[in-house]
Amino acid sequence: MADLTGKRALVTGSSRGIGAAIARRLAADGAAVAVNYAGSEEAARAVVASIRDAGGTAVALRADISDPADAAALVERSHAELGGLDILVNNAGITRDGLLVRMSDEDWRSVIDTNLTGAFNTTRSAAKLMMKARTGSIVNIASVVGISGNAGQANYAAAKAGLIGFTRTVARELASRGVRANAVAPGFIETDMTSALPEAARTAALDAIAMKRFGSTEDVASLVAFLASDEAAYITGQVVAVDGGMTFA
Ligand code: NAP
């Protein structure tokens, strides 16, 4: 367990999957959490209810983080409703897979807009608040695909590689103001995003994992909780893979 007592956290895209596990974990470790969703209101409310049932504090906030005004308002509302903002987890993400030569402009743009520009939109607003408070931890959910590339995911790999460069730059810009930024690079994690993949792709992925199992959302959440906490006070600008031994960079 990381000690997040008294901290206030915004987790983008936490109605489902990895984000929902992160929201639950941060709350279990003592943080008050803003659970953001784009369309899945019922699922977000269920995450909030499960946190409250366990004795934690959470609010559900709708926002499309790819929209700059929506994202800025989300950060402002999180800050207002939680009474401050110590932790930002940029987790919201989508896939629109397809081979490069067949990839549409829309599939390229929507993935960049959500997975990369979305993180820029929230981080720009949160950074101002965190710099003023002289404390903060930003954790960006990238992917091993942003390090190694992956056939059929030119848009997604570009966004995640961009997110890694963004994280390192944010870390350099904000370090002197007491704000850290790190990226987490999950491998293959069992969520809605990966359940739709064909069996052949799942088998190929499993073959590439030294531990011979897919990751759970909790595997990712425990690393995020650590990086968000003061236990990681001297860690910034890093990319940490949580992939069961898929990449060894
Ligand atoms: P998921 O199950 O598909 O959930 C995606 C979440 O993002 C949902 O809560 C969704 O909210 C939210 N979201 C999507 N677009 C949004 C937008 N424009 N504004 C706000 N929220 C938005 O995905 P996941 O597998 O948990 O993935 C979470 C993150 O981990 C992503 O960044 C993904 O790229 C990354 N990742 C996943 C894996 C994996 O194996 N699963 C591996 C590496 C990295 P709504 O339901 O309301 O739309």
Short mmCIF file of C-alpha atoms and ligand atoms in Angstrom, two decimals:
data_model
loop_
_atom_site.label_atom_id
_atom_site.label_comp_id
_atom_site.label_asym_id
_atom_site.label_seq_id
_atom_site.Cartn_x
_atom_site.Cartn_y
_atom_site.Cartn_z
CA MET A 1 0.00 0.00 0.00
CA ALA A 2 1.15 3.53 -0.78
CA ASP A 3 0.16 6.18 1.75
CA LEU A 4 -1.97 8.73 -0.10
CA THR A 5 -3.80 10.06 2.94
CA GLY A 6 -5.01 13.60 2.34
CA LYS A 7 -4.08 13.62 -1.36
CA ARG A 8 -6.53 14.64 -4.11
CA ALA A 9 -6.40 12.79 -7.44
CA LEU A 10 -7.95 13.11 -10.90
CA VAL A 11 -7.91 9.93 -13.00
CA THR A 12 -9.01 10.45 -16.61
CA GLY A 13 -10.99 7.64 -18.22
CA SER A 14 -11.66 5.85 -14.95
CA SER A 15 -15.13 4.50 -15.67
CA ARG A 16 -13.69 1.20 -16.90
CA GLY A 17 -10.56 -0.92 -17.23
CA ILE A 18 -7.17 0.25 -15.99
CA GLY A 19 -8.47 3.71 -15.01
CA ALA A 20 -11.20 2.24 -12.80
CA ALA A 21 -8.63 0.05 -11.02
CA ILE A 22 -6.34 3.06 -10.54
CA ALA A 23 -9.20 5.14 -9.09
CA ARG A 24 -10.13 2.34 -6.69
CA ARG A 25 -6.51 1.78 -5.67
CA LEU A 26 -5.72 5.47 -5.06
CA ALA A 27 -8.89 5.75 -2.98
CA ALA A 28 -8.04 2.59 -1.01
CA ASP A 29 -4.65 4.14 -0.27
CA GLY A 30 -6.34 7.25 1.14
CA ALA A 31 -6.77 9.72 -1.74
CA ALA A 32 -10.00 11.53 -2.62
CA VAL A 33 -10.59 10.76 -6.30
CA ALA A 34 -12.31 12.41 -9.27
CA VAL A 35 -13.54 9.62 -11.57
CA ASN A 36 -13.66 10.99 -15.12
CA TYR A 37 -15.65 9.43 -17.96
CA ALA A 38 -16.62 10.44 -21.48
CA GLY A 39 -19.74 8.37 -22.18
CA SER A 40 -20.03 5.60 -19.57
CA GLU A 41 -21.88 7.51 -16.86
CA GLU A 42 -23.40 4.43 -15.23
CA ALA A 43 -20.03 2.67 -15.04
CA ALA A 44 -18.39 5.79 -13.56
CA ARG A 45 -21.13 6.04 -10.94
CA ALA A 46 -20.57 2.36 -10.08
CA VAL A 47 -16.84 3.04 -9.55
CA VAL A 48 -17.68 5.99 -7.29
CA ALA A 49 -20.21 3.86 -5.36
CA SER A 50 -17.67 1.06 -4.84
CA ILE A 51 -15.13 3.58 -3.50
CA ARG A 52 -17.68 5.11 -1.15
CA ASP A 53 -18.87 1.67 0.00
CA ALA A 54 -15.28 0.91 0.96
CA GLY A 55 -15.16 4.12 3.04
CA GLY A 56 -13.37 6.29 0.47
CA THR A 57 -14.13 9.64 -1.16
CA ALA A 58 -14.93 10.01 -4.88
CA VAL A 59 -16.91 12.09 -7.37
CA ALA A 60 -17.83 11.28 -10.98
CA LEU A 61 -17.07 14.01 -13.54
CA ARG A 62 -17.95 13.89 -17.26
CA ALA A 63 -15.52 15.40 -19.76
CA ASP A 64 -14.13 14.59 -23.19
CA ILE A 65 -10.43 15.18 -22.55
CA SER A 66 -9.71 15.58 -26.27
CA ASP A 67 -11.68 18.84 -26.11
CA PRO A 68 -9.45 21.59 -24.63
CA ALA A 69 -12.30 23.48 -22.93
CA ASP A 70 -13.82 20.29 -21.52
CA ALA A 71 -10.44 19.14 -20.19
CA ALA A 72 -9.69 22.49 -18.55
CA ALA A 73 -13.12 22.52 -16.92
CA LEU A 74 -12.52 18.95 -15.68
CA VAL A 75 -9.32 19.98 -13.93
CA GLU A 76 -10.99 23.06 -12.42
CA ARG A 77 -13.96 21.04 -11.17
CA SER A 78 -11.72 18.33 -9.71
CA HIS A 79 -9.72 21.00 -7.89
CA ALA A 80 -12.89 22.67 -6.60
CA GLU A 81 -14.75 19.50 -5.58
CA LEU A 82 -11.78 17.78 -3.94
CA GLY A 83 -10.35 20.95 -2.37
CA GLY A 84 -7.06 20.75 -4.29
CA LEU A 85 -5.21 18.58 -6.78
CA ASP A 86 -2.08 16.61 -5.88
CA ILE A 87 -2.21 13.77 -8.41
CA LEU A 88 -3.15 13.68 -12.10
CA VAL A 89 -3.29 10.33 -13.86
CA ASN A 90 -3.65 10.68 -17.65
CA ASN A 91 -5.16 7.30 -18.41
CA ALA A 92 -7.97 7.90 -20.93
CA GLY A 93 -7.16 6.26 -24.24
CA ILE A 94 -8.61 4.64 -27.32
CA THR A 95 -7.47 2.40 -30.18
CA ARG A 96 -8.42 2.60 -33.86
CA ASP A 97 -6.18 -0.14 -35.25
CA GLY A 98 -5.39 -0.68 -38.92
CA LEU A 99 -2.43 -1.05 -41.21
CA LEU A 100 -0.75 2.22 -42.19
CA VAL A 101 -1.71 2.20 -45.88
CA ARG A 102 -5.38 1.75 -45.00
CA MET A 103 -5.50 4.08 -41.98
CA SER A 104 -8.05 6.88 -42.41
CA ASP A 105 -7.38 10.49 -41.46
CA GLU A 106 -10.11 10.17 -38.83
CA ASP A 107 -8.54 7.08 -37.23
CA TRP A 108 -5.16 8.82 -37.08
CA ARG A 109 -6.58 12.06 -35.71
CA SER A 110 -8.95 10.64 -33.10
CA VAL A 111 -6.21 8.54 -31.47
CA ILE A 112 -3.72 11.44 -31.40
CA ASP A 113 -6.42 13.82 -30.14
CA THR A 114 -7.43 11.54 -27.25
CA ASN A 115 -4.21 9.74 -26.28
CA LEU A 116 -1.73 12.59 -26.72
CA THR A 117 -3.51 15.94 -26.99
CA GLY A 118 -5.91 14.86 -24.23
CA ALA A 119 -2.98 14.49 -21.81
CA PHE A 120 -1.61 17.86 -22.91
CA ASN A 121 -5.02 19.48 -22.31
CA THR A 122 -5.37 18.24 -18.71
CA THR A 123 -1.69 18.58 -17.80
CA ARG A 124 -1.48 22.21 -18.94
CA SER A 125 -4.30 23.15 -16.57
CA ALA A 126 -3.17 20.91 -13.70
CA ALA A 127 0.45 22.11 -13.94
CA LYS A 128 -0.59 25.68 -13.15
CA LEU A 129 -2.37 24.56 -9.98
CA MET A 130 0.39 22.17 -8.93
CA MET A 131 3.18 24.70 -9.53
CA LYS A 132 1.31 27.20 -7.40
CA ALA A 133 0.91 24.59 -4.65
CA ARG A 134 4.58 23.57 -5.14
CA THR A 135 3.64 19.90 -5.06
CA GLY A 136 2.18 17.34 -7.43
CA SER A 137 2.62 14.02 -9.17
CA ILE A 138 1.58 13.39 -12.76
CA VAL A 139 1.44 9.81 -14.04
CA ASN A 140 0.86 9.23 -17.74
CA ILE A 141 -0.34 5.85 -18.95
CA ALA A 142 1.70 5.19 -22.08
CA SER A 143 2.28 1.69 -23.52
CA VAL A 144 5.11 -0.66 -24.43
CA VAL A 145 3.88 -0.05 -27.98
CA GLY A 146 5.16 3.54 -27.64
CA ILE A 147 8.64 2.09 -27.07
CA SER A 148 8.72 -0.82 -29.50
CA GLY A 149 6.07 0.02 -32.13
CA ASN A 150 3.41 -2.46 -33.23
CA ALA A 151 2.13 -3.40 -36.68
CA GLY A 152 -1.42 -2.10 -37.10
CA GLN A 153 -1.03 0.65 -34.49
CA ALA A 154 0.82 3.53 -36.20
CA ASN A 155 -1.58 6.07 -34.67
CA TYR A 156 -1.51 4.53 -31.19
CA ALA A 157 2.28 3.97 -31.12
CA ALA A 158 2.90 7.55 -32.28
CA ALA A 159 0.58 8.92 -29.58
CA LYS A 160 2.18 6.80 -26.84
CA ALA A 161 5.74 7.62 -27.95
CA GLY A 162 4.69 11.27 -27.98
CA LEU A 163 3.30 10.88 -24.48
CA ILE A 164 6.68 9.59 -23.30
CA GLY A 165 8.50 12.61 -24.76
CA PHE A 166 5.82 14.86 -23.28
CA THR A 167 6.28 13.25 -19.84
CA ARG A 168 10.04 13.79 -19.85
CA THR A 169 9.62 17.43 -20.89
CA VAL A 170 7.00 18.07 -18.20
CA ALA A 171 9.35 16.45 -15.67
CA ARG A 172 12.17 18.81 -16.67
CA GLU A 173 9.96 21.92 -16.70
CA LEU A 174 8.23 21.33 -13.38
CA ALA A 175 10.89 19.64 -11.21
CA SER A 176 12.08 22.87 -9.61
CA ARG A 177 8.48 23.62 -8.57
CA GLY A 178 8.04 20.35 -6.66
CA VAL A 179 6.03 18.61 -9.38
CA ARG A 180 7.05 15.15 -10.70
CA ALA A 181 5.95 13.46 -13.93
CA ASN A 182 6.44 9.82 -14.86
CA ALA A 183 5.06 7.44 -17.47
CA VAL A 184 3.86 3.88 -17.00
CA ALA A 185 4.11 1.55 -19.98
CA PRO A 186 1.72 -1.39 -19.61
CA GLY A 187 2.13 -4.46 -21.76
CA PHE A 188 -0.93 -6.61 -22.45
CA ILE A 189 -3.57 -5.96 -19.78
CA GLU A 190 -6.97 -7.72 -19.70
CA THR A 191 -9.59 -4.98 -20.34
CA ASP A 192 -12.33 -4.11 -22.86
CA MET A 193 -9.53 -2.70 -25.06
CA THR A 194 -7.77 -6.05 -25.42
CA SER A 195 -10.75 -8.44 -25.13
CA ALA A 196 -11.80 -7.56 -28.69
CA LEU A 197 -8.49 -8.76 -30.18
CA PRO A 198 -8.55 -11.92 -32.32
CA GLU A 199 -7.32 -15.14 -30.69
CA ALA A 200 -4.22 -15.24 -32.93
CA ALA A 201 -3.14 -11.79 -31.69
CA ARG A 202 -3.68 -12.85 -28.06
CA THR A 203 -1.60 -16.01 -28.54
CA ALA A 204 1.20 -14.05 -30.22
CA ALA A 205 1.17 -11.53 -27.36
CA LEU A 206 1.33 -14.28 -24.74
CA ASP A 207 4.31 -15.84 -26.52
CA ALA A 208 6.20 -12.55 -26.15
CA ILE A 209 5.62 -12.30 -22.38
CA ALA A 210 8.34 -13.91 -20.23
CA MET A 211 5.91 -14.48 -17.33
CA LYS A 212 3.43 -16.20 -19.68
CA ARG A 213 0.37 -14.39 -18.39
CA PHE A 214 -1.51 -11.25 -19.29
CA GLY A 215 -1.47 -8.41 -16.77
CA SER A 216 -4.36 -7.39 -14.55
CA THR A 217 -5.60 -3.83 -14.11
CA GLU A 218 -4.43 -4.08 -10.47
CA ASP A 219 -0.87 -4.80 -11.68
CA VAL A 220 -0.87 -1.36 -13.31
CA ALA A 221 -2.71 0.37 -10.46
CA SER A 222 -0.15 -0.62 -7.81
CA LEU A 223 2.69 0.95 -9.83
CA VAL A 224 0.66 4.12 -10.37
CA ALA A 225 -0.09 4.37 -6.64
CA PHE A 226 3.62 4.10 -5.86
CA LEU A 227 4.64 6.74 -8.43
CA ALA A 228 1.87 9.05 -7.22
CA SER A 229 2.99 8.75 -3.60
CA ASP A 230 5.76 10.46 -1.64
CA GLU A 231 7.55 7.07 -1.62
CA ALA A 232 8.58 8.04 -5.17
CA ALA A 233 9.67 11.57 -4.14
CA TYR A 234 13.02 11.32 -6.01
CA ILE A 235 11.65 9.70 -9.17
CA THR A 236 10.74 11.90 -12.14
CA GLY A 237 10.93 11.71 -15.93
CA GLN A 238 10.98 7.90 -15.90
CA VAL A 239 9.15 5.35 -18.01
CA VAL A 240 8.37 2.18 -16.08
CA ALA A 241 7.10 -0.88 -17.92
CA VAL A 242 4.56 -3.15 -16.24
CA ASP A 243 4.47 -5.96 -18.77
CA GLY A 244 5.45 -9.29 -17.18
CA GLY A 245 8.74 -9.20 -19.05
CA MET A 246 7.79 -8.20 -22.59
CA THR A 247 10.28 -5.37 -23.12
CA PHE A 248 13.72 -5.31 -21.57
CA ALA A 249 14.77 -1.77 -22.49
P1 NAP B 1 -10.69 0.78 -21.84
O1 NAP B 1 -11.06 -0.39 -21.00
O2 NAP B 1 -11.14 0.84 -23.25
O3 NAP B 1 -11.16 2.13 -21.07
C1 NAP B 1 -10.88 3.37 -21.65
C2 NAP B 1 -11.30 4.47 -20.69
O4 NAP B 1 -10.95 5.73 -21.30
C3 NAP B 1 -12.78 4.52 -20.43
O5 NAP B 1 -13.00 4.84 -19.07
C4 NAP B 1 -13.28 5.63 -21.35
O6 NAP B 1 -14.41 6.31 -20.84
C5 NAP B 1 -12.09 6.57 -21.31
N1 NAP B 1 -12.05 7.49 -22.44
C6 NAP B 1 -11.91 7.20 -23.76
N2 NAP B 1 -11.93 8.33 -24.49
C7 NAP B 1 -12.09 9.37 -23.61
C8 NAP B 1 -12.17 10.78 -23.73
N3 NAP B 1 -12.10 11.38 -24.92
N4 NAP B 1 -12.34 11.52 -22.61
C9 NAP B 1 -12.41 10.94 -21.39
N5 NAP B 1 -12.34 9.62 -21.21
C10 NAP B 1 -12.18 8.83 -22.31
O7 NAP B 1 -9.09 0.95 -21.89
P2 NAP B 1 -7.94 0.35 -20.95
O8 NAP B 1 -7.49 -0.92 -21.54
O9 NAP B 1 -8.37 0.41 -19.54
O10 NAP B 1 -6.80 1.43 -21.24
C11 NAP B 1 -6.54 2.50 -20.33
C12 NAP B 1 -5.24 3.17 -20.75
O11 NAP B 1 -4.17 2.21 -20.69
C13 NAP B 1 -5.23 3.71 -22.18
O12 NAP B 1 -4.50 4.91 -22.24
C14 NAP B 1 -4.53 2.62 -22.95
O13 NAP B 1 -3.94 3.10 -24.12
C15 NAP B 1 -3.51 2.17 -21.93
N6 NAP B 1 -2.97 0.83 -22.17
C16 NAP B 1 -3.78 -0.27 -22.15
C17 NAP B 1 -3.23 -1.51 -22.37
C18 NAP B 1 -4.05 -2.77 -22.34
O14 NAP B 1 -3.47 -3.84 -22.62
N7 NAP B 1 -5.31 -2.73 -22.01
C19 NAP B 1 -1.86 -1.64 -22.63
C20 NAP B 1 -1.07 -0.50 -22.66
C21 NAP B 1 -1.64 0.73 -22.42
P3 NAP B 1 -15.92 6.00 -21.40
O15 NAP B 1 -16.18 4.57 -21.07
O16 NAP B 1 -16.78 6.94 -20.66
O17 NAP B 1 -15.84 6.23 -22.87
#
